[in-house]
Amino acid sequence: AQSVTQLDSQVPVFEEAPVELRCNYSSSVSVYLFWYVQYPNQGLQLLLKYLSGSTLVKGINGFEAEFNKSQTSFHLRKPSVHISDTAEYFCAVSRTGGGNKLTFGTGTQLKVEL
Amino acid sequence: NAGVMQNPRHLVRRRGQEARLRCSPVKGHSHVYWYRQLPEEGLKFMVYLQKENIIDESGMPKERFSAEFPKEGPSILRIQQVVRGDSAAYFCASSPTPQGGDSPLHFGNGTRLTVT
């Protein structure tokens, strides 16, 4: 079984500042890793994913994440945030070859302030 | 192309009533997943269906919950005799293949169920 930990439930940040949202996972098998964003009253939208290869993954809206196998982490970063980035961010894992059965973290609410 | 369509967006039911949640996947997608999001929590997998088949229902509560994905029409998640603890957002997602990774999930906007 897999598990995902997002230690920060809320992250406030000023506009144009950098941000890092932390994600750690636990799994006894190899996994795929994902970050999803959820805007209020909407479904989840895929930001980026790590399947294999380069550990630095670039996604939409200027976000990137780095897979660190030794630390079992997949932290999400953006060098300069915008007000429109205010949303809930979910880290998720799935077992490689395990289809689309995802295990999600509890989410991090990113609040960008002026 | 229309994305995953869920209806209704909001559903209010009294305790003991039945709730029926509908999901039309992306056109051409034959794999449907249902997830539940309880307040202040992440999404939890409930069930994975292909046309006319339940593939994995390991996340479904043992009683009162059922799901189907008929040959024609939308996928339905049915909750009988609802209780207050069923209040949550229910998300449907679809994919064109059963493989994860390269064909990640497309999510609908969810149905927010409130049990009074």
PDB file of C-alpha atoms in Angstrom:
ATOM      1  CA  ALA A   1       0.000   0.000   0.000  1.00  0.00           C
ATOM      2  CA  GLN A   2       1.043   3.556  -0.596  1.00  0.00           C
ATOM      3  CA  SER A   3       0.604   6.652   1.539  1.00  0.00           C
ATOM      4  CA  VAL A   4       1.159  10.353   0.951  1.00  0.00           C
ATOM      5  CA  THR A   5       1.940  13.018   3.514  1.00  0.00           C
ATOM      6  CA  GLN A   6       1.476  16.718   2.938  1.00  0.00           C
ATOM      7  CA  LEU A   7       2.617  18.250   6.185  1.00  0.00           C
ATOM      8  CA  ASP A   8       1.527  21.808   5.425  1.00  0.00           C
ATOM      9  CA  SER A   9      -2.234  22.229   5.428  1.00  0.00           C
ATOM     10  CA  GLN A  10      -1.958  25.938   4.587  1.00  0.00           C
ATOM     11  CA  VAL A  11       0.801  28.000   3.023  1.00  0.00           C
ATOM     12  CA  PRO A  12       0.382  31.774   2.856  1.00  0.00           C
ATOM     13  CA  VAL A  13       2.722  33.624   0.527  1.00  0.00           C
ATOM     14  CA  PHE A  14       2.972  37.074  -0.992  1.00  0.00           C
ATOM     15  CA  GLU A  15       2.538  37.582  -4.698  1.00  0.00           C
ATOM     16  CA  GLU A  16       5.751  37.224  -6.734  1.00  0.00           C
ATOM     17  CA  ALA A  17       7.445  35.325  -3.902  1.00  0.00           C
ATOM     18  CA  PRO A  18       8.703  31.760  -4.402  1.00  0.00           C
ATOM     19  CA  VAL A  19       6.823  28.847  -2.894  1.00  0.00           C
ATOM     20  CA  GLU A  20       7.471  25.200  -2.093  1.00  0.00           C
ATOM     21  CA  LEU A  21       4.726  22.734  -1.217  1.00  0.00           C
ATOM     22  CA  ARG A  22       6.032  19.611   0.423  1.00  0.00           C
ATOM     23  CA  CYS A  23       5.051  16.040  -0.353  1.00  0.00           C
ATOM     24  CA  ASN A  24       6.480  12.827   1.044  1.00  0.00           C
ATOM     25  CA  TYR A  25       5.321   9.373   0.141  1.00  0.00           C
ATOM     26  CA  SER A  26       5.701   5.847   1.390  1.00  0.00           C
ATOM     27  CA  SER A  27       5.603   2.765  -0.798  1.00  0.00           C
ATOM     28  CA  SER A  28       7.179  -0.669  -0.929  1.00  0.00           C
ATOM     29  CA  VAL A  29       6.967  -0.685  -4.738  1.00  0.00           C
ATOM     30  CA  SER A  30       7.874   1.781  -7.440  1.00  0.00           C
ATOM     31  CA  VAL A  31       5.371   4.544  -8.005  1.00  0.00           C
ATOM     32  CA  TYR A  32       4.234   7.267 -10.307  1.00  0.00           C
ATOM     33  CA  LEU A  33       3.859  10.694  -8.692  1.00  0.00           C
ATOM     34  CA  PHE A  34       1.431  13.484  -9.465  1.00  0.00           C
ATOM     35  CA  TRP A  35       0.474  16.974  -8.407  1.00  0.00           C
ATOM     36  CA  TYR A  36      -3.102  18.130  -8.941  1.00  0.00           C
ATOM     37  CA  VAL A  37      -4.638  21.560  -8.374  1.00  0.00           C
ATOM     38  CA  GLN A  38      -8.227  22.148  -7.288  1.00  0.00           C
ATOM     39  CA  TYR A  39      -9.838  25.562  -7.636  1.00  0.00           C
ATOM     40  CA  PRO A  40     -12.921  26.274  -5.514  1.00  0.00           C
ATOM     41  CA  ASN A  41     -15.936  24.165  -6.452  1.00  0.00           C
ATOM     42  CA  GLN A  42     -14.099  22.527  -9.317  1.00  0.00           C
ATOM     43  CA  GLY A  43     -12.539  19.178 -10.048  1.00  0.00           C
ATOM     44  CA  LEU A  44      -8.874  18.370 -10.016  1.00  0.00           C
ATOM     45  CA  GLN A  45      -6.566  19.442 -12.808  1.00  0.00           C
ATOM     46  CA  LEU A  46      -3.243  17.742 -13.432  1.00  0.00           C
ATOM     47  CA  LEU A  47      -0.270  20.050 -12.863  1.00  0.00           C
ATOM     48  CA  LEU A  48       2.551  17.627 -13.538  1.00  0.00           C
ATOM     49  CA  LYS A  49       3.603  14.015 -13.191  1.00  0.00           C
ATOM     50  CA  TYR A  50       6.711  11.947 -12.686  1.00  0.00           C
ATOM     51  CA  LEU A  51       6.830   8.589 -14.422  1.00  0.00           C
ATOM     52  CA  SER A  52      10.526   7.945 -14.967  1.00  0.00           C
ATOM     53  CA  GLY A  53      13.662   9.597 -16.287  1.00  0.00           C
ATOM     54  CA  SER A  54      14.687  13.104 -15.299  1.00  0.00           C
ATOM     55  CA  THR A  55      13.888  13.786 -11.675  1.00  0.00           C
ATOM     56  CA  LEU A  56      13.011  17.422 -12.366  1.00  0.00           C
ATOM     57  CA  VAL A  57       9.562  17.652 -13.873  1.00  0.00           C
ATOM     58  CA  LYS A  58       8.053  20.792 -15.345  1.00  0.00           C
ATOM     59  CA  GLY A  59       4.322  21.308 -15.433  1.00  0.00           C
ATOM     60  CA  ILE A  60       1.729  23.873 -16.353  1.00  0.00           C
ATOM     61  CA  ASN A  61       1.471  27.397 -14.961  1.00  0.00           C
ATOM     62  CA  GLY A  62       5.197  27.597 -14.237  1.00  0.00           C
ATOM     63  CA  PHE A  63       5.227  24.852 -11.603  1.00  0.00           C
ATOM     64  CA  GLU A  64       7.934  22.234 -11.289  1.00  0.00           C
ATOM     65  CA  ALA A  65       8.645  19.353  -8.944  1.00  0.00           C
ATOM     66  CA  GLU A  66      11.653  17.250  -8.120  1.00  0.00           C
ATOM     67  CA  PHE A  67      11.535  13.554  -7.396  1.00  0.00           C
ATOM     68  CA  ASN A  68      13.967  12.537  -4.671  1.00  0.00           C
ATOM     69  CA  LYS A  69      13.972   8.792  -4.251  1.00  0.00           C
ATOM     70  CA  SER A  70      16.304   8.678  -1.261  1.00  0.00           C
ATOM     71  CA  GLN A  71      14.114  11.122   0.657  1.00  0.00           C
ATOM     72  CA  THR A  72      10.892   9.762  -0.841  1.00  0.00           C
ATOM     73  CA  SER A  73       9.815  13.294  -1.621  1.00  0.00           C
ATOM     74  CA  PHE A  74       8.185  15.091  -4.533  1.00  0.00           C
ATOM     75  CA  HIS A  75       8.067  18.753  -3.552  1.00  0.00           C
ATOM     76  CA  LEU A  76       6.292  21.270  -5.767  1.00  0.00           C
ATOM     77  CA  ARG A  77       7.878  24.642  -6.467  1.00  0.00           C
ATOM     78  CA  LYS A  78       7.200  27.869  -8.268  1.00  0.00           C
ATOM     79  CA  PRO A  79       9.735  30.711  -8.385  1.00  0.00           C
ATOM     80  CA  SER A  80       7.151  33.498  -8.444  1.00  0.00           C
ATOM     81  CA  VAL A  81       3.498  33.015  -7.554  1.00  0.00           C
ATOM     82  CA  HIS A  82       0.490  34.933  -8.759  1.00  0.00           C
ATOM     83  CA  ILE A  83      -2.834  35.650  -7.122  1.00  0.00           C
ATOM     84  CA  SER A  84      -4.444  33.205  -9.531  1.00  0.00           C
ATOM     85  CA  ASP A  85      -2.368  30.370  -8.021  1.00  0.00           C
ATOM     86  CA  THR A  86      -4.542  30.475  -4.904  1.00  0.00           C
ATOM     87  CA  ALA A  87      -6.016  26.978  -4.743  1.00  0.00           C
ATOM     88  CA  GLU A  88      -5.744  23.588  -3.060  1.00  0.00           C
ATOM     89  CA  TYR A  89      -2.853  21.419  -4.192  1.00  0.00           C
ATOM     90  CA  PHE A  90      -2.863  17.644  -3.895  1.00  0.00           C
ATOM     91  CA  CYS A  91       0.048  15.268  -4.189  1.00  0.00           C
ATOM     92  CA  ALA A  92      -0.823  11.737  -5.299  1.00  0.00           C
ATOM     93  CA  VAL A  93       0.862   8.432  -6.057  1.00  0.00           C
ATOM     94  CA  SER A  94      -0.044   5.313  -7.942  1.00  0.00           C
ATOM     95  CA  ARG A  95       1.717   2.001  -8.166  1.00  0.00           C
ATOM     96  CA  THR A  96       3.520   1.619 -11.471  1.00  0.00           C
ATOM     97  CA  GLY A  97       1.434  -0.717 -13.538  1.00  0.00           C
ATOM     98  CA  GLY A  98      -1.359  -0.241 -11.045  1.00  0.00           C
ATOM     99  CA  GLY A  99      -3.616   1.740 -13.268  1.00  0.00           C
ATOM    100  CA  ASN A 100      -5.277   4.933 -12.178  1.00  0.00           C
ATOM    101  CA  LYS A 101      -6.003   4.022  -8.585  1.00  0.00           C
ATOM    102  CA  LEU A 102      -4.471   7.053  -6.911  1.00  0.00           C
ATOM    103  CA  THR A 103      -3.642   7.643  -3.274  1.00  0.00           C
ATOM    104  CA  PHE A 104      -3.925  11.313  -2.409  1.00  0.00           C
ATOM    105  CA  GLY A 105      -2.459  13.450   0.317  1.00  0.00           C
ATOM    106  CA  THR A 106      -4.726  15.649   2.412  1.00  0.00           C
ATOM    107  CA  GLY A 107      -3.910  18.731   0.381  1.00  0.00           C
ATOM    108  CA  THR A 108      -2.176  22.071   0.897  1.00  0.00           C
ATOM    109  CA  GLN A 109      -4.137  25.284   0.630  1.00  0.00           C
ATOM    110  CA  LEU A 110      -1.950  27.880  -1.082  1.00  0.00           C
ATOM    111  CA  LYS A 111      -3.104  31.424  -0.380  1.00  0.00           C
ATOM    112  CA  VAL A 112      -1.379  34.138  -2.346  1.00  0.00           C
ATOM    113  CA  GLU A 113      -1.692  37.613  -0.901  1.00  0.00           C
ATOM    114  CA  LEU A 114      -0.918  41.038  -2.303  1.00  0.00           C
TER     115      LEU A 114
ATOM    116  CA  ASN B   1     -14.416  18.101 -26.525  1.00  0.00           C
ATOM    117  CA  ALA B   2     -16.526  17.967 -23.422  1.00  0.00           C
ATOM    118  CA  GLY B   3     -14.750  16.886 -20.291  1.00  0.00           C
ATOM    119  CA  VAL B   4     -16.135  14.650 -17.590  1.00  0.00           C
ATOM    120  CA  MET B   5     -19.681  15.760 -16.839  1.00  0.00           C
ATOM    121  CA  GLN B   6     -21.190  15.176 -13.431  1.00  0.00           C
ATOM    122  CA  ASN B   7     -24.697  15.965 -12.315  1.00  0.00           C
ATOM    123  CA  PRO B   8     -26.148  17.258 -10.233  1.00  0.00           C
ATOM    124  CA  ARG B   9     -23.513  19.689  -8.977  1.00  0.00           C
ATOM    125  CA  HIS B  10     -25.256  19.930  -5.624  1.00  0.00           C
ATOM    126  CA  LEU B  11     -27.592  17.387  -4.073  1.00  0.00           C
ATOM    127  CA  VAL B  12     -29.443  17.677  -0.786  1.00  0.00           C
ATOM    128  CA  ARG B  13     -31.009  14.617   0.747  1.00  0.00           C
ATOM    129  CA  ARG B  14     -32.663  13.905   4.064  1.00  0.00           C
ATOM    130  CA  ARG B  15     -31.421  11.013   6.163  1.00  0.00           C
ATOM    131  CA  GLY B  16     -32.802   7.744   4.846  1.00  0.00           C
ATOM    132  CA  GLN B  17     -33.323   8.907   1.269  1.00  0.00           C
ATOM    133  CA  GLU B  18     -31.444   7.649  -1.764  1.00  0.00           C
ATOM    134  CA  ALA B  19     -28.814   9.650  -3.638  1.00  0.00           C
ATOM    135  CA  ARG B  20     -28.013   9.001  -7.294  1.00  0.00           C
ATOM    136  CA  LEU B  21     -24.929  10.646  -8.752  1.00  0.00           C
ATOM    137  CA  ARG B  22     -24.303  10.601 -12.486  1.00  0.00           C
ATOM    138  CA  CYS B  23     -21.097  10.758 -14.455  1.00  0.00           C
ATOM    139  CA  SER B  24     -20.571  10.963 -18.200  1.00  0.00           C
ATOM    140  CA  PRO B  25     -16.898  10.303 -19.024  1.00  0.00           C
ATOM    141  CA  VAL B  26     -14.880  12.036 -21.697  1.00  0.00           C
ATOM    142  CA  LYS B  27     -16.042  10.803 -25.099  1.00  0.00           C
ATOM    143  CA  GLY B  28     -14.085   7.691 -25.967  1.00  0.00           C
ATOM    144  CA  HIS B  29     -13.062   6.942 -22.396  1.00  0.00           C
ATOM    145  CA  SER B  30     -14.244   3.559 -21.197  1.00  0.00           C
ATOM    146  CA  HIS B  31     -12.638   3.594 -17.741  1.00  0.00           C
ATOM    147  CA  VAL B  32     -14.410   5.397 -14.915  1.00  0.00           C
ATOM    148  CA  TYR B  33     -13.301   5.993 -11.347  1.00  0.00           C
ATOM    149  CA  TRP B  34     -15.212   7.390  -8.394  1.00  0.00           C
ATOM    150  CA  TYR B  35     -13.483   9.224  -5.554  1.00  0.00           C
ATOM    151  CA  ARG B  36     -14.906  10.752  -2.389  1.00  0.00           C
ATOM    152  CA  GLN B  37     -13.596  13.873  -0.699  1.00  0.00           C
ATOM    153  CA  LEU B  38     -14.642  14.333   2.891  1.00  0.00           C
ATOM    154  CA  PRO B  39     -14.294  17.804   4.445  1.00  0.00           C
ATOM    155  CA  GLU B  40     -10.666  18.730   5.138  1.00  0.00           C
ATOM    156  CA  GLU B  41      -9.414  15.501   3.580  1.00  0.00           C
ATOM    157  CA  GLY B  42      -7.916  14.376   0.322  1.00  0.00           C
ATOM    158  CA  LEU B  43      -9.700  12.267  -2.215  1.00  0.00           C
ATOM    159  CA  LYS B  44     -10.217   8.600  -1.420  1.00  0.00           C
ATOM    160  CA  PHE B  45     -10.614   5.974  -4.123  1.00  0.00           C
ATOM    161  CA  MET B  46     -13.976   4.232  -4.115  1.00  0.00           C
ATOM    162  CA  VAL B  47     -14.455   2.168  -7.256  1.00  0.00           C
ATOM    163  CA  TYR B  48     -13.116   1.555 -10.751  1.00  0.00           C
ATOM    164  CA  LEU B  49     -15.461   0.472 -13.536  1.00  0.00           C
ATOM    165  CA  GLN B  50     -15.272  -0.392 -17.176  1.00  0.00           C
ATOM    166  CA  LYS B  51     -18.331  -0.711 -19.354  1.00  0.00           C
ATOM    167  CA  GLU B  52     -20.680  -3.183 -17.653  1.00  0.00           C
ATOM    168  CA  ASN B  53     -17.973  -4.360 -15.251  1.00  0.00           C
ATOM    169  CA  ILE B  54     -16.780  -3.440 -11.780  1.00  0.00           C
ATOM    170  CA  ILE B  55     -13.033  -3.908 -11.804  1.00  0.00           C
ATOM    171  CA  ASP B  56     -12.026  -2.728  -8.331  1.00  0.00           C
ATOM    172  CA  GLU B  57     -14.458  -1.783  -5.569  1.00  0.00           C
ATOM    173  CA  SER B  58     -11.994  -2.017  -2.718  1.00  0.00           C
ATOM    174  CA  GLY B  59     -12.764   1.540  -1.575  1.00  0.00           C
ATOM    175  CA  MET B  60     -16.525   1.200  -1.492  1.00  0.00           C
ATOM    176  CA  PRO B  61     -18.293   0.969   1.864  1.00  0.00           C
ATOM    177  CA  LYS B  62     -19.681  -2.524   2.275  1.00  0.00           C
ATOM    178  CA  GLU B  63     -23.285  -1.442   2.646  1.00  0.00           C
ATOM    179  CA  ARG B  64     -25.622   1.094   0.996  1.00  0.00           C
ATOM    180  CA  PHE B  65     -23.182   2.056  -1.787  1.00  0.00           C
ATOM    181  CA  SER B  66     -23.260   0.679  -5.311  1.00  0.00           C
ATOM    182  CA  ALA B  67     -21.950   1.722  -8.704  1.00  0.00           C
ATOM    183  CA  GLU B  68     -22.602   0.810 -12.275  1.00  0.00           C
ATOM    184  CA  PHE B  69     -21.387   1.770 -15.724  1.00  0.00           C
ATOM    185  CA  PRO B  70     -23.870   0.387 -18.234  1.00  0.00           C
ATOM    186  CA  LYS B  71     -23.215  -0.245 -21.893  1.00  0.00           C
ATOM    187  CA  GLU B  72     -25.231   2.846 -22.728  1.00  0.00           C
ATOM    188  CA  GLY B  73     -25.508   5.930 -20.588  1.00  0.00           C
ATOM    189  CA  PRO B  74     -23.608   7.453 -17.710  1.00  0.00           C
ATOM    190  CA  SER B  75     -21.995   5.804 -14.748  1.00  0.00           C
ATOM    191  CA  ILE B  76     -24.152   5.942 -11.628  1.00  0.00           C
ATOM    192  CA  LEU B  77     -23.057   5.997  -8.006  1.00  0.00           C
ATOM    193  CA  ARG B  78     -26.003   5.105  -5.779  1.00  0.00           C
ATOM    194  CA  ILE B  79     -26.149   5.649  -2.045  1.00  0.00           C
ATOM    195  CA  GLN B  80     -29.137   4.141  -0.286  1.00  0.00           C
ATOM    196  CA  GLN B  81     -30.488   5.287   3.065  1.00  0.00           C
ATOM    197  CA  VAL B  82     -28.052   8.189   3.304  1.00  0.00           C
ATOM    198  CA  VAL B  83     -26.647   9.275   6.646  1.00  0.00           C
ATOM    199  CA  ARG B  84     -25.002  12.554   7.648  1.00  0.00           C
ATOM    200  CA  GLY B  85     -21.566  10.967   7.332  1.00  0.00           C
ATOM    201  CA  ASP B  86     -22.170  10.534   3.604  1.00  0.00           C
ATOM    202  CA  SER B  87     -21.997  14.309   3.148  1.00  0.00           C
ATOM    203  CA  ALA B  88     -19.005  14.869   0.902  1.00  0.00           C
ATOM    204  CA  ALA B  89     -17.902  15.803  -2.577  1.00  0.00           C
ATOM    205  CA  TYR B  90     -17.990  12.875  -4.966  1.00  0.00           C
ATOM    206  CA  PHE B  91     -15.717  13.085  -7.962  1.00  0.00           C
ATOM    207  CA  CYS B  92     -15.810  11.022 -11.093  1.00  0.00           C
ATOM    208  CA  ALA B  93     -12.778  10.642 -13.326  1.00  0.00           C
ATOM    209  CA  SER B  94     -12.182   8.893 -16.617  1.00  0.00           C
ATOM    210  CA  SER B  95      -9.284   7.683 -18.696  1.00  0.00           C
ATOM    211  CA  PRO B  96      -8.942   6.144 -22.169  1.00  0.00           C
ATOM    212  CA  THR B  97      -6.915   3.188 -20.945  1.00  0.00           C
ATOM    213  CA  PRO B  98      -6.517   1.329 -17.680  1.00  0.00           C
ATOM    214  CA  GLN B  99      -2.868   2.212 -17.503  1.00  0.00           C
ATOM    215  CA  GLY B 100      -1.832   4.931 -15.154  1.00  0.00           C
ATOM    216  CA  GLY B 101       0.984   7.301 -15.789  1.00  0.00           C
ATOM    217  CA  ASP B 102       0.805   8.164 -19.448  1.00  0.00           C
ATOM    218  CA  SER B 103      -2.959   8.462 -19.450  1.00  0.00           C
ATOM    219  CA  PRO B 104      -3.744  10.231 -16.225  1.00  0.00           C
ATOM    220  CA  LEU B 105      -7.229  10.875 -14.994  1.00  0.00           C
ATOM    221  CA  HIS B 106      -9.604  13.573 -16.217  1.00  0.00           C
ATOM    222  CA  PHE B 107     -11.765  14.730 -13.312  1.00  0.00           C
ATOM    223  CA  GLY B 108     -15.272  16.132 -13.310  1.00  0.00           C
ATOM    224  CA  ASN B 109     -16.292  19.082 -11.164  1.00  0.00           C
ATOM    225  CA  GLY B 110     -17.889  16.822  -8.591  1.00  0.00           C
ATOM    226  CA  THR B 111     -21.259  16.402  -6.926  1.00  0.00           C
ATOM    227  CA  ARG B 112     -21.526  17.914  -3.490  1.00  0.00           C
ATOM    228  CA  LEU B 113     -23.894  15.821  -1.422  1.00  0.00           C
ATOM    229  CA  THR B 114     -25.389  17.293   1.733  1.00  0.00           C
ATOM    230  CA  VAL B 115     -27.408  15.069   4.027  1.00  0.00           C
ATOM    231  CA  THR B 116     -29.697  16.917   6.416  1.00  0.00           C
TER     232      THR B 116
END
